[in-house]
PDB file of C-alpha atoms in Angstrom:
ATOM      1  CA  ALA D   1     -27.643   6.265 -25.025  1.00 55.00           C
ATOM      2  CA  ALA D   2     -30.828   6.395 -24.106  1.00 54.00           C
ATOM      3  CA  THR D   3     -33.517   4.360 -25.907  1.00 53.00           C
ATOM      4  CA  SER D   4     -36.719   4.428 -26.411  1.00 48.00           C
ATOM      5  CA  VAL D   5     -39.695   1.725 -24.536  1.00 49.00           C
ATOM      6  CA  GLU D   6     -41.863   0.657 -27.118  1.00 49.00           C
ATOM      7  CA  SER D   7     -45.407   2.615 -27.155  1.00 48.00           C
ATOM      8  CA  SER D   8     -48.032  -0.256 -28.251  1.00 52.00           C
ATOM      9  CA  ALA D   9     -46.128  -3.139 -25.588  1.00 60.00           C
ATOM     10  CA  CYS D  10     -43.737  -2.369 -22.410  1.00 68.00           C
ATOM     11  CA  SER D  11     -40.619  -3.328 -22.571  1.00 78.00           C
ATOM     12  CA  TYR D  12     -37.773  -3.102 -19.603  1.00 87.00           C
ATOM     13  CA  CYS D  13     -34.512  -1.730 -19.676  1.00 91.00           C
ATOM     14  CA  ALA D  14     -31.584  -3.332 -19.966  1.00 95.00           C
ATOM     15  CA  ALA D  15     -29.390  -3.756 -16.976  1.00 96.00           C
ATOM     16  CA  GLY D  16     -27.565  -0.824 -16.730  1.00 96.00           C
ATOM     17  CA  GLN D  17     -30.224   1.706 -17.451  1.00 96.00           C
ATOM     18  CA  TYR D  18     -33.784   2.455 -15.695  1.00 94.00           C
ATOM     19  CA  SER D  19     -36.929   4.884 -16.884  1.00 91.00           C
ATOM     20  CA  GLY D  20     -38.477   6.606 -14.521  1.00 79.00           C
ATOM     21  CA  ALA D  21     -41.816   6.730 -14.034  1.00 75.00           C
ATOM     22  CA  ALA D  22     -44.000   7.871 -17.000  1.00 74.00           C
ATOM     23  CA  SER D  23     -40.854   8.013 -19.178  1.00 77.00           C
ATOM     24  CA  ALA D  24     -40.812   6.703 -22.530  1.00 81.00           C
ATOM     25  CA  ILE D  25     -36.825   6.798 -22.320  1.00 91.00           C
ATOM     26  CA  CYS D  26     -33.862   4.733 -20.995  1.00 93.00           C
ATOM     27  CA  SER D  27     -31.265   6.415 -19.264  1.00 94.00           C
ATOM     28  CA  ASP D  28     -27.676   4.724 -18.264  1.00 96.00           C
ATOM     29  CA  CYS D  29     -26.595   4.323 -14.841  1.00 96.00           C
ATOM     30  CA  ALA D  30     -23.893   7.216 -13.963  1.00 97.00           C
ATOM     31  CA  ALA D  31     -20.914   5.155 -12.705  1.00 97.00           C
ATOM     32  CA  GLY D  32     -20.770   4.594  -8.690  1.00 97.00           C
ATOM     33  CA  THR D  33     -24.490   3.535  -9.379  1.00 97.00           C
ATOM     34  CA  TYR D  34     -26.108  -0.040 -11.018  1.00 98.00           C
ATOM     35  CA  SER D  35     -29.551  -1.415 -12.164  1.00 97.00           C
ATOM     36  CA  PRO D  36     -30.849  -5.096 -13.269  1.00 96.00           C
ATOM     37  CA  ALA D  37     -33.049  -5.152 -16.372  1.00 94.00           C
ATOM     38  CA  GLY D  38     -36.584  -3.599 -15.645  1.00 90.00           C
ATOM     39  CA  ALA D  39     -35.050  -0.602 -12.931  1.00 91.00           C
ATOM     40  CA  SER D  40     -37.255   2.647 -12.501  1.00 91.00           C
ATOM     41  CA  VAL D  41     -34.001   3.664 -10.703  1.00 94.00           C
ATOM     42  CA  CYS D  42     -30.148   3.355 -10.550  1.00 96.00           C
ATOM     43  CA  THR D  43     -28.941   2.102  -7.116  1.00 97.00           C
ATOM     44  CA  SER D  44     -25.539   3.549  -5.719  1.00 97.00           C
ATOM     45  CA  CYS D  45     -22.733   0.518  -5.276  1.00 96.00           C
ATOM     46  CA  SER D  46     -22.196   0.091  -1.697  1.00 92.00           C
ATOM     47  CA  ALA D  47     -18.944   1.118   0.310  1.00 88.00           C
ATOM     48  CA  GLY D  48     -16.535  -1.546  -0.811  1.00 87.00           C
ATOM     49  CA  GLN D  49     -17.436  -1.874  -4.133  1.00 92.00           C
ATOM     50  CA  TYR D  50     -17.496   0.443  -7.548  1.00 95.00           C
ATOM     51  CA  SER D  51     -18.802   0.249 -10.985  1.00 97.00           C
ATOM     52  CA  GLU D  52     -18.328   1.534 -14.532  1.00 96.00           C
ATOM     53  CA  PHE D  53     -20.766   4.057 -16.023  1.00 96.00           C
ATOM     54  CA  ALA D  54     -23.825   1.660 -17.335  1.00 95.00           C
ATOM     55  CA  SER D  55     -22.968  -1.446 -14.999  1.00 97.00           C
ATOM     56  CA  ALA D  56     -25.569  -3.930 -14.063  1.00 97.00           C
ATOM     57  CA  THR D  57     -23.903  -4.593 -11.158  1.00 97.00           C
ATOM     58  CA  CYS D  58     -21.132  -3.185  -8.695  1.00 96.00           C
ATOM     59  CA  LEU D  59     -17.910  -5.114  -8.554  1.00 95.00           C
ATOM     60  CA  ASP D  60     -16.420  -5.471  -5.162  1.00 91.00           C
ATOM     61  CA  CYS D  61     -12.901  -3.443  -4.397  1.00 89.00           C
ATOM     62  CA  ASP D  62      -9.441  -5.875  -5.001  1.00 87.00           C
ATOM     63  CA  LEU D  63      -7.137  -6.460  -1.799  1.00 83.00           C
ATOM     64  CA  GLY D  64      -5.489  -3.531  -0.566  1.00 83.00           C
ATOM     65  CA  THR D  65      -7.983  -1.217  -1.584  1.00 86.00           C
ATOM     66  CA  PHE D  66     -11.442   0.874  -0.186  1.00 88.00           C
ATOM     67  CA  SER D  67     -14.577   2.732  -1.205  1.00 88.00           C
ATOM     68  CA  THR D  68     -16.896   4.346  -0.352  1.00 87.00           C
ATOM     69  CA  ALA D  69     -20.914   4.208  -0.977  1.00 90.00           C
ATOM     70  CA  GLY D  70     -21.644   5.574  -4.805  1.00 94.00           C
ATOM     71  CA  SER D  71     -17.782   5.401  -5.950  1.00 94.00           C
ATOM     72  CA  SER D  72     -16.950   5.261  -9.393  1.00 96.00           C
ATOM     73  CA  VAL D  73     -13.458   3.738  -8.925  1.00 95.00           C
ATOM     74  CA  CYS D  74     -11.344   1.856  -5.439  1.00 92.00           C
ATOM     75  CA  THR D  75      -8.391   3.794  -3.591  1.00 90.00           C
ATOM     76  CA  SER D  76      -5.550   2.314  -2.769  1.00 90.00           C
ATOM     77  CA  CYS D  77      -3.671   2.892   0.757  1.00 89.00           C
ATOM     78  CA  ASP D  78      -0.856   4.654   0.457  1.00 92.00           C
ATOM     79  CA  ALA D  79       2.961   3.508   0.716  1.00 96.00           C
ATOM     80  CA  GLY D  80       3.644   3.285   4.108  1.00 96.00           C
ATOM     81  CA  LYS D  81       0.413   1.592   4.960  1.00 94.00           C
ATOM     82  CA  TYR D  82      -1.610  -1.655   3.957  1.00 91.00           C
ATOM     83  CA  LEU D  83      -5.126  -2.673   4.327  1.00 87.00           C
ATOM     84  CA  TYR D  84      -5.694  -6.372   4.226  1.00 81.00           C
ATOM     85  CA  SER D  85      -8.982  -7.054   2.907  1.00 71.00           C
ATOM     86  CA  SER D  86     -10.803  -5.172   0.857  1.00 63.00           C
ATOM     87  CA  SER D  87     -13.193  -2.231   2.734  1.00 58.00           C
ATOM     88  CA  SER D  88     -16.002  -0.507   3.015  1.00 59.00           C
ATOM     89  CA  ALA D  89     -14.494   1.970   5.049  1.00 60.00           C
ATOM     90  CA  ASP D  90     -15.658   5.783   4.550  1.00 59.00           C
ATOM     91  CA  SER D  91     -12.359   6.766   4.704  1.00 64.00           C
ATOM     92  CA  ALA D  92      -8.416   6.260   4.121  1.00 67.00           C
ATOM     93  CA  ASP D  93      -8.333   5.924   8.021  1.00 77.00           C
ATOM     94  CA  VAL D  94      -8.535   2.251   7.184  1.00 83.00           C
ATOM     95  CA  CYS D  95      -5.541   1.511   6.138  1.00 88.00           C
ATOM     96  CA  GLU D  96      -2.962   0.480   9.112  1.00 91.00           C
ATOM     97  CA  GLU D  97       0.349   1.698   9.564  1.00 95.00           C
ATOM     98  CA  CYS D  98       3.522  -0.724   8.770  1.00 97.00           C
ATOM     99  CA  GLU D  99       5.108  -1.079  11.867  1.00 97.00           C
ATOM    100  CA  ALA D 100       8.343  -0.140  12.964  1.00 97.00           C
ATOM    101  CA  GLY D 101      11.174  -2.269  10.875  1.00 97.00           C
ATOM    102  CA  LYS D 102       8.599  -2.855   7.967  1.00 97.00           C
ATOM    103  CA  PHE D 103       7.970  -1.431   5.386  1.00 98.00           C
ATOM    104  CA  SER D 104       5.068  -1.009   2.355  1.00 97.00           C
ATOM    105  CA  GLU D 105       4.431   0.493  -1.660  1.00 95.00           C
ATOM    106  CA  GLN D 106       0.744   2.072  -1.875  1.00 94.00           C
ATOM    107  CA  GLY D 107      -1.522  -0.462  -2.402  1.00 90.00           C
ATOM    108  CA  SER D 108      -0.556  -3.187  -0.055  1.00 92.00           C
ATOM    109  CA  THR D 109      -2.185  -6.166   1.174  1.00 91.00           C
ATOM    110  CA  SER D 110       0.873  -6.275   3.657  1.00 94.00           C
ATOM    111  CA  CYS D 111       4.006  -5.210   5.092  1.00 96.00           C
ATOM    112  CA  VAL D 112       7.360  -6.299   4.644  1.00 97.00           C
ATOM    113  CA  ILE D 113      10.135  -6.673   7.015  1.00 97.00           C
ATOM    114  CA  CYS D 114      13.457  -4.809   6.217  1.00 97.00           C
ATOM    115  CA  SER D 115      16.262  -6.719   5.113  1.00 96.00           C
ATOM    116  CA  PHE D 116      19.774  -7.085   5.982  1.00 95.00           C
ATOM    117  CA  GLY D 117      21.473  -3.976   6.860  1.00 95.00           C
ATOM    118  CA  LYS D 118      18.798  -1.583   6.788  1.00 97.00           C
ATOM    119  CA  TYR D 119      16.084  -0.027   9.642  1.00 97.00           C
ATOM    120  CA  SER D 120      12.556   1.866   9.305  1.00 97.00           C
ATOM    121  CA  THR D 121      10.564   4.161  11.225  1.00 97.00           C
ATOM    122  CA  LEU D 122       6.585   3.281  11.786  1.00 97.00           C
ATOM    123  CA  ALA D 123       4.717   3.714   8.470  1.00 96.00           C
ATOM    124  CA  SER D 124       7.961   3.996   6.232  1.00 97.00           C
ATOM    125  CA  SER D 125       7.108   3.195   2.343  1.00 97.00           C
ATOM    126  CA  SER D 126      11.081   2.174   2.205  1.00 97.00           C
ATOM    127  CA  CYS D 127      13.679   1.073   4.673  1.00 97.00           C
ATOM    128  CA  THR D 128      16.594   2.927   4.937  1.00 97.00           C
ATOM    129  CA  SER D 129      20.311   1.838   5.215  1.00 96.00           C
ATOM    130  CA  CYS D 130      22.963   2.006   8.223  1.00 95.00           C
ATOM    131  CA  PRO D 131      25.690   3.829   8.060  1.00 94.00           C
ATOM    132  CA  SER D 132      28.468   2.984   6.876  1.00 91.00           C
ATOM    133  CA  GLY D 133      30.814   1.441  10.394  1.00 92.00           C
ATOM    134  CA  LYS D 134      27.310   0.183  10.941  1.00 94.00           C
ATOM    135  CA  TYR D 135      25.092  -3.309  10.390  1.00 95.00           C
ATOM    136  CA  ILE D 136      22.200  -5.398  11.312  1.00 95.00           C
ATOM    137  CA  ALA D 137      23.186  -9.385  10.954  1.00 94.00           C
ATOM    138  CA  ASP D 138      19.022 -10.397  10.161  1.00 93.00           C
ATOM    139  CA  ASP D 139      17.690 -10.790   6.525  1.00 91.00           C
ATOM    140  CA  ALA D 140      14.150 -10.305   6.891  1.00 92.00           C
ATOM    141  CA  THR D 141      13.279 -12.805   9.277  1.00 93.00           C
ATOM    142  CA  THR D 142      12.381 -10.871  12.924  1.00 94.00           C
ATOM    143  CA  THR D 143      11.135  -7.072  12.495  1.00 95.00           C
ATOM    144  CA  SER D 144      12.305  -5.863  16.220  1.00 94.00           C
ATOM    145  CA  LEU D 145      15.933  -5.732  14.861  1.00 94.00           C
ATOM    146  CA  HIS D 146      15.147  -3.424  11.821  1.00 94.00           C
ATOM    147  CA  ALA D 147      12.601  -1.179  14.154  1.00 95.00           C
ATOM    148  CA  ASP D 148      14.649   2.736  13.590  1.00 91.00           C
ATOM    149  CA  ASP D 149      17.721   3.677  13.409  1.00 93.00           C
ATOM    150  CA  THR D 150      19.060   2.390  17.264  1.00 94.00           C
ATOM    151  CA  ALA D 151      19.022  -1.364  15.832  1.00 95.00           C
ATOM    152  CA  CYS D 152      22.196  -0.401  13.315  1.00 95.00           C
ATOM    153  CA  ILE D 153      25.016  -2.097  15.381  1.00 95.00           C
ATOM    154  CA  ASN D 154      29.061  -0.453  15.811  1.00 94.00           C
ATOM    155  CA  CYS D 155      31.701  -1.594  14.018  1.00 92.00           C
ATOM    156  CA  GLU D 156      33.754  -2.662  16.235  1.00 90.00           C
ATOM    157  CA  GLY D 157      37.236  -0.510  16.653  1.00 87.00           C
ATOM    158  CA  GLY D 158      39.563  -1.163  13.542  1.00 89.00           C
ATOM    159  CA  LYS D 159      36.590  -2.736  11.685  1.00 90.00           C
ATOM    160  CA  SER D 160      33.945  -0.350   9.224  1.00 91.00           C
ATOM    161  CA  SER D 161      31.251  -1.892   6.906  1.00 91.00           C
ATOM    162  CA  ASN D 162      30.375  -1.131   3.798  1.00 90.00           C
ATOM    163  CA  SER D 163      26.319   0.503   3.986  1.00 90.00           C
ATOM    164  CA  PRO D 164      23.609  -1.989   3.502  1.00 92.00           C
ATOM    165  CA  ALA D 165      25.845  -4.701   5.233  1.00 92.00           C
ATOM    166  CA  SER D 166      25.018  -7.575   7.636  1.00 93.00           C
ATOM    167  CA  SER D 167      28.535  -7.869   9.406  1.00 93.00           C
ATOM    168  CA  CYS D 168      31.719  -5.282   9.718  1.00 92.00           C
ATOM    169  CA  THR D 169      33.757  -6.718   7.225  1.00 91.00           C
ATOM    170  CA  ILE D 170      36.118  -4.085   6.498  1.00 91.00           C
ATOM    171  CA  THR D 171      39.792  -4.158   7.987  1.00 92.00           C
ATOM    172  CA  CYS D 172      40.995  -0.634   8.870  1.00 90.00           C
ATOM    173  CA  PRO D 173      43.729  -0.013   6.451  1.00 91.00           C
ATOM    174  CA  PRO D 174      47.423   1.185   8.030  1.00 91.00           C
ATOM    175  CA  ASP D 175      46.987   4.677   9.082  1.00 91.00           C
ATOM    176  CA  THR D 176      43.164   4.483   9.439  1.00 89.00           C
ATOM    177  CA  TYR D 177      41.258   3.850  12.132  1.00 87.00           C
ATOM    178  CA  ALA D 178      37.070   3.411  13.073  1.00 85.00           C
ATOM    179  CA  SER D 179      35.720   3.525  16.358  1.00 84.00           C
ATOM    180  CA  GLY D 180      32.055   2.364  17.158  1.00 78.00           C
ATOM    181  CA  GLY D 181      30.166   2.449  13.818  1.00 81.00           C
ATOM    182  CA  THR D 182      32.627   5.128  11.990  1.00 84.00           C
ATOM    183  CA  PRO D 183      33.906   4.313   8.769  1.00 87.00           C
ATOM    184  CA  CYS D 184      37.609   4.105   8.265  1.00 88.00           C
ATOM    185  CA  THR D 185      39.299   7.508   8.967  1.00 89.00           C
ATOM    186  CA  ASP D 186      42.549   8.219   7.910  1.00 91.00           C
ATOM    187  CA  CYS D 187      44.806   9.077  11.119  1.00 89.00           C
ATOM    188  CA  GLU D 188      46.073  12.624  11.935  1.00 80.00           C
TER     189      GLU D 188
END
């Protein structure tokens, strides 16, 4: 809200407001800008910071987010990408892609290795289960063991698995078979 400056004595505008030269009115700073008390102009927040309407200071973006100069909000990295710190980058290009075998949700500060029976490709927002008859034994300890669908290991003949699986625990019942990564199938 605009406030007037007293005419008989100089009075300064409050923090978050400004008054131009020869003006008797204090005006609020716009979002994305700030001012200390007594300012004649509002200053844009630096990249990596933001401010709301009528702010006395700019705030740093949270981890996993970024902003451009003069921003009123910080932006999260997309799912499948991450940012370890806050950033002063001018675009989402600062967000790093999760490597194959890992995934992340929107606004993440790191990527997570897929759990047993699952894999992912580059920049994934989730992990995909190996199909029935295939497995991955590792439970989120080694990234390379979850890096794309070729990481899924075929069950040996006569055995199968549910999806996702860490091993082949299903022995095919009589009159069915499984060969090299297939679920148990009726004999013809």
